[in-house]
Amino acid sequence: MVSTSTQIAGFAFDNCLMNAAGVACMTKEELEEVKDSAAGTFVTKTATLEFRQGNPEPRYQDVPLGSINSMGLPNNGLDYYLDYLLELQESEPNRTFFLSLVGMSPEETHAILQKVQASDFKGITELNLSCPNVPGKPQIAYDFETTEKILSEVFAYFTKPLGIKLPPYFDIVHFDQAAAIFNKYPLKFVNCVNSIGNGLYIEDESVVIRPKNGFGGIGGQYIKPTALANVHAFYQRLKPEIQIIGTGGVLTGRDAFEHILCGASMVQVGTTLYKEGVVAFERITTELKTIMEEKGYESLEDFRGKLKYIEE
Ligand code: RRO
């Protein structure tokens, strides 16, 4: 009997696969589809305090090895997602769902988190510190001073389960510095990684998305080695109470297996879900279970974080 069940922040999920924020999660209809698929749970599109139209279209493009996007944080506003999650708590009391959010300023982030804190929401909150696509707004988690200030202020009032969505880091010193900050706070998880920010994809002689003259976040096959490096770097550095969610380049069960081997407790699917639809969850789960069976693993605990190194 092979199981891909997992836990995050003490909540149980019957499958470790779910959507990545931004894909199949803008509307209740899309969220319902993920909820009723083989996925273990869902996360909402990152919500701001108010509705946002986002950047002009075209702003997302599938490309052969992945995707490029500059959506610009379009979303239906916090209340839309929070009200839906509060309804689900009544109709699906045995399941736990994720709410993604961030403000357009630190003040707005606090206003949103204070609303969530004051609400009856019993699920898990993911604070997105890594949106690469709002013109003039840098990816927050590349600025360690701002990140630390936000976290210290948030944990002065926020007592519900909270994790953060991170951008990919590319330097060992940055892994060390970021982990040292995160270890000071009662975070339940870090999610590695958001898209690799500000790539450029060209077809013939032109960019393929309108905003920012074609610059956008890269997802899919391109980013798996970077995602795995971030998952494992934080798995090695964070205190055990902070779990890792692995996101980036998950096309197959083998990709999910590698994320878990690097330390992930939950694995998110973005570009592949966009390209294939929710049937991807069943396929990837079956592929992951087949690998586990071949290796004699019954649960994720049997191999989570057990990446092997080449000894001297
Ligand atoms: O909406 C977006 O442009 C977007 C966001 Br908030 C994010 O976190 N990551 C991404 O690739 N796109």
Short mmCIF file of N, CA, C and O in Angstrom, two decimals, residues 14-59:
data_model
loop_
_atom_site.label_atom_id
_atom_site.label_comp_id
_atom_site.label_asym_id
_atom_site.label_seq_id
_atom_site.Cartn_x
_atom_site.Cartn_y
_atom_site.Cartn_z
N ASP A 14 -4.61 14.18 1.75
CA ASP A 14 -4.53 12.80 1.25
C ASP A 14 -3.63 12.70 0.03
O ASP A 14 -3.30 11.59 -0.39
N ASN A 15 -3.22 13.83 -0.53
CA ASN A 15 -2.23 13.80 -1.61
C ASN A 15 -1.30 15.00 -1.45
O ASN A 15 -1.73 16.08 -1.04
N CYS A 16 -0.03 14.82 -1.81
CA CYS A 16 0.97 15.88 -1.65
C CYS A 16 0.99 16.85 -2.83
O CYS A 16 1.75 17.81 -2.82
N LEU A 17 0.17 16.58 -3.85
CA LEU A 17 0.15 17.48 -5.02
C LEU A 17 -0.98 18.49 -4.91
O LEU A 17 -2.08 18.17 -4.46
N MET A 18 -0.71 19.70 -5.36
CA MET A 18 -1.73 20.76 -5.40
C MET A 18 -1.33 21.76 -6.49
O MET A 18 -0.24 21.66 -7.05
N ASN A 19 -2.20 22.73 -6.77
CA ASN A 19 -1.84 23.76 -7.75
C ASN A 19 -0.82 24.73 -7.15
O ASN A 19 -0.72 24.87 -5.93
N ALA A 20 -0.07 25.39 -8.03
CA ALA A 20 0.76 26.51 -7.61
C ALA A 20 -0.10 27.78 -7.73
O ALA A 20 -0.91 27.89 -8.67
N ALA A 21 0.05 28.71 -6.81
CA ALA A 21 -0.73 29.94 -6.85
C ALA A 21 -0.55 30.62 -8.21
O ALA A 21 0.57 30.69 -8.73
N GLY A 22 -1.64 31.06 -8.76
CA GLY A 22 -1.61 31.72 -10.07
C GLY A 22 -2.23 30.88 -11.16
O GLY A 22 -2.72 31.41 -12.15
N VAL A 23 -2.22 29.55 -10.96
CA VAL A 23 -2.77 28.65 -11.99
C VAL A 23 -4.05 27.99 -11.48
O VAL A 23 -4.07 27.42 -10.38
N ALA A 24 -5.11 28.10 -12.26
CA ALA A 24 -6.40 27.46 -11.97
C ALA A 24 -6.97 27.89 -10.62
O ALA A 24 -7.56 27.07 -9.90
N CYS A 25 -6.81 29.15 -10.27
CA CYS A 25 -7.24 29.56 -8.93
C CYS A 25 -7.75 30.99 -8.83
O CYS A 25 -7.88 31.53 -7.76
N MET A 26 -8.07 31.59 -9.99
CA MET A 26 -8.55 32.98 -9.99
C MET A 26 -10.02 33.06 -9.57
O MET A 26 -10.42 33.98 -8.88
N THR A 27 -10.81 32.06 -10.01
CA THR A 27 -12.26 32.09 -9.72
C THR A 27 -12.65 30.87 -8.87
O THR A 27 -11.94 29.86 -8.84
N LYS A 28 -13.83 30.97 -8.25
CA LYS A 28 -14.35 29.84 -7.47
C LYS A 28 -14.51 28.61 -8.34
O LYS A 28 -14.29 27.49 -7.88
N GLU A 29 -14.93 28.82 -9.60
CA GLU A 29 -15.14 27.69 -10.52
C GLU A 29 -13.82 26.94 -10.73
O GLU A 29 -13.78 25.71 -10.70
N GLU A 30 -12.74 27.69 -10.95
CA GLU A 30 -11.43 27.04 -11.13
C GLU A 30 -10.99 26.35 -9.84
O GLU A 30 -10.45 25.23 -9.87
N LEU A 31 -11.21 27.00 -8.71
CA LEU A 31 -10.82 26.41 -7.43
C LEU A 31 -11.60 25.13 -7.15
O LEU A 31 -11.05 24.14 -6.66
N GLU A 32 -12.90 25.14 -7.49
CA GLU A 32 -13.73 23.93 -7.31
C GLU A 32 -13.16 22.77 -8.13
O GLU A 32 -13.17 21.62 -7.69
N GLU A 33 -12.69 23.10 -9.34
CA GLU A 33 -12.18 22.04 -10.22
C GLU A 33 -10.93 21.40 -9.61
O GLU A 33 -10.77 20.17 -9.65
N VAL A 34 -10.06 22.22 -9.04
CA VAL A 34 -8.87 21.66 -8.38
C VAL A 34 -9.30 20.89 -7.13
O VAL A 34 -8.83 19.76 -6.89
N LYS A 35 -10.22 21.46 -6.37
CA LYS A 35 -10.69 20.81 -5.13
C LYS A 35 -11.25 19.41 -5.43
O LYS A 35 -11.00 18.47 -4.67
N ASP A 36 -11.98 19.28 -6.54
CA ASP A 36 -12.65 18.01 -6.85
C ASP A 36 -11.78 17.08 -7.71
O ASP A 36 -12.24 16.04 -8.17
N SER A 37 -10.53 17.45 -7.92
CA SER A 37 -9.58 16.61 -8.68
C SER A 37 -8.80 15.72 -7.71
O SER A 37 -9.11 15.67 -6.52
N ALA A 38 -7.75 15.08 -8.22
CA ALA A 38 -6.90 14.23 -7.37
C ALA A 38 -5.95 15.05 -6.49
O ALA A 38 -5.22 14.49 -5.67
N ALA A 39 -5.93 16.36 -6.65
CA ALA A 39 -5.06 17.21 -5.83
C ALA A 39 -5.45 17.09 -4.35
O ALA A 39 -6.63 16.90 -4.02
N GLY A 40 -4.48 17.25 -3.45
CA GLY A 40 -4.75 17.16 -2.03
C GLY A 40 -5.45 18.38 -1.47
O GLY A 40 -6.16 18.31 -0.47
N THR A 41 -5.24 19.52 -2.12
CA THR A 41 -5.85 20.77 -1.68
C THR A 41 -5.62 21.80 -2.78
O THR A 41 -5.14 21.45 -3.86
N PHE A 42 -5.97 23.07 -2.51
CA PHE A 42 -5.66 24.14 -3.47
C PHE A 42 -5.14 25.35 -2.73
O PHE A 42 -5.30 25.48 -1.52
N VAL A 43 -4.52 26.25 -3.51
CA VAL A 43 -4.18 27.59 -3.02
C VAL A 43 -4.85 28.58 -3.96
O VAL A 43 -4.95 28.34 -5.17
N THR A 44 -5.34 29.68 -3.40
CA THR A 44 -6.00 30.71 -4.22
C THR A 44 -4.97 31.53 -4.99
O THR A 44 -3.79 31.56 -4.63
N LYS A 45 -5.41 32.21 -6.03
CA LYS A 45 -4.61 33.27 -6.63
C LYS A 45 -4.24 34.25 -5.53
O LYS A 45 -5.05 34.53 -4.64
N THR A 46 -3.02 34.77 -5.58
CA THR A 46 -2.61 35.75 -4.58
C THR A 46 -3.59 36.92 -4.58
O THR A 46 -3.82 37.56 -5.60
N ALA A 47 -4.16 37.18 -3.40
CA ALA A 47 -5.17 38.23 -3.26
C ALA A 47 -4.55 39.50 -2.71
O ALA A 47 -3.72 39.46 -1.80
N THR A 48 -4.96 40.62 -3.28
CA THR A 48 -4.68 41.93 -2.71
C THR A 48 -5.95 42.40 -1.99
O THR A 48 -6.99 41.72 -2.04
N LEU A 49 -5.90 43.54 -1.34
CA LEU A 49 -7.07 43.99 -0.57
C LEU A 49 -8.27 44.21 -1.49
O LEU A 49 -9.39 43.82 -1.17
N GLU A 50 -8.01 44.81 -2.66
CA GLU A 50 -9.08 45.10 -3.61
C GLU A 50 -8.85 44.33 -4.91
O GLU A 50 -7.73 43.92 -5.20
N PHE A 51 -9.91 44.20 -5.71
CA PHE A 51 -9.83 43.63 -7.06
C PHE A 51 -8.74 44.35 -7.86
O PHE A 51 -8.57 45.56 -7.75
N ARG A 52 -8.01 43.59 -8.66
CA ARG A 52 -7.03 44.17 -9.59
C ARG A 52 -7.21 43.58 -10.98
O ARG A 52 -7.30 42.36 -11.13
N GLN A 53 -7.19 44.44 -11.96
CA GLN A 53 -7.29 44.01 -13.36
C GLN A 53 -6.00 43.31 -13.82
O GLN A 53 -6.05 42.40 -14.64
N GLY A 54 -4.85 43.74 -13.32
CA GLY A 54 -3.56 43.18 -13.75
C GLY A 54 -3.04 43.88 -14.99
O GLY A 54 -3.57 44.91 -15.41
N ASN A 55 -2.00 43.31 -15.59
CA ASN A 55 -1.33 43.93 -16.74
C ASN A 55 -2.13 43.67 -18.03
O ASN A 55 -2.94 42.76 -18.09
N PRO A 56 -1.86 44.47 -19.08
CA PRO A 56 -2.53 44.26 -20.37
C PRO A 56 -2.14 42.93 -21.04
O PRO A 56 -1.03 42.44 -20.84
N GLU A 57 -3.07 42.36 -21.79
CA GLU A 57 -2.85 41.09 -22.50
C GLU A 57 -2.24 41.36 -23.88
O GLU A 57 -2.42 42.45 -24.41
N PRO A 58 -1.54 40.38 -24.47
CA PRO A 58 -1.26 39.05 -23.91
C PRO A 58 -0.22 39.12 -22.80
O PRO A 58 0.78 39.83 -22.92
N ARG A 59 -0.48 38.35 -21.72
CA ARG A 59 0.37 38.43 -20.53
C ARG A 59 0.79 37.06 -20.02
O ARG A 59 1.46 36.98 -18.97
#
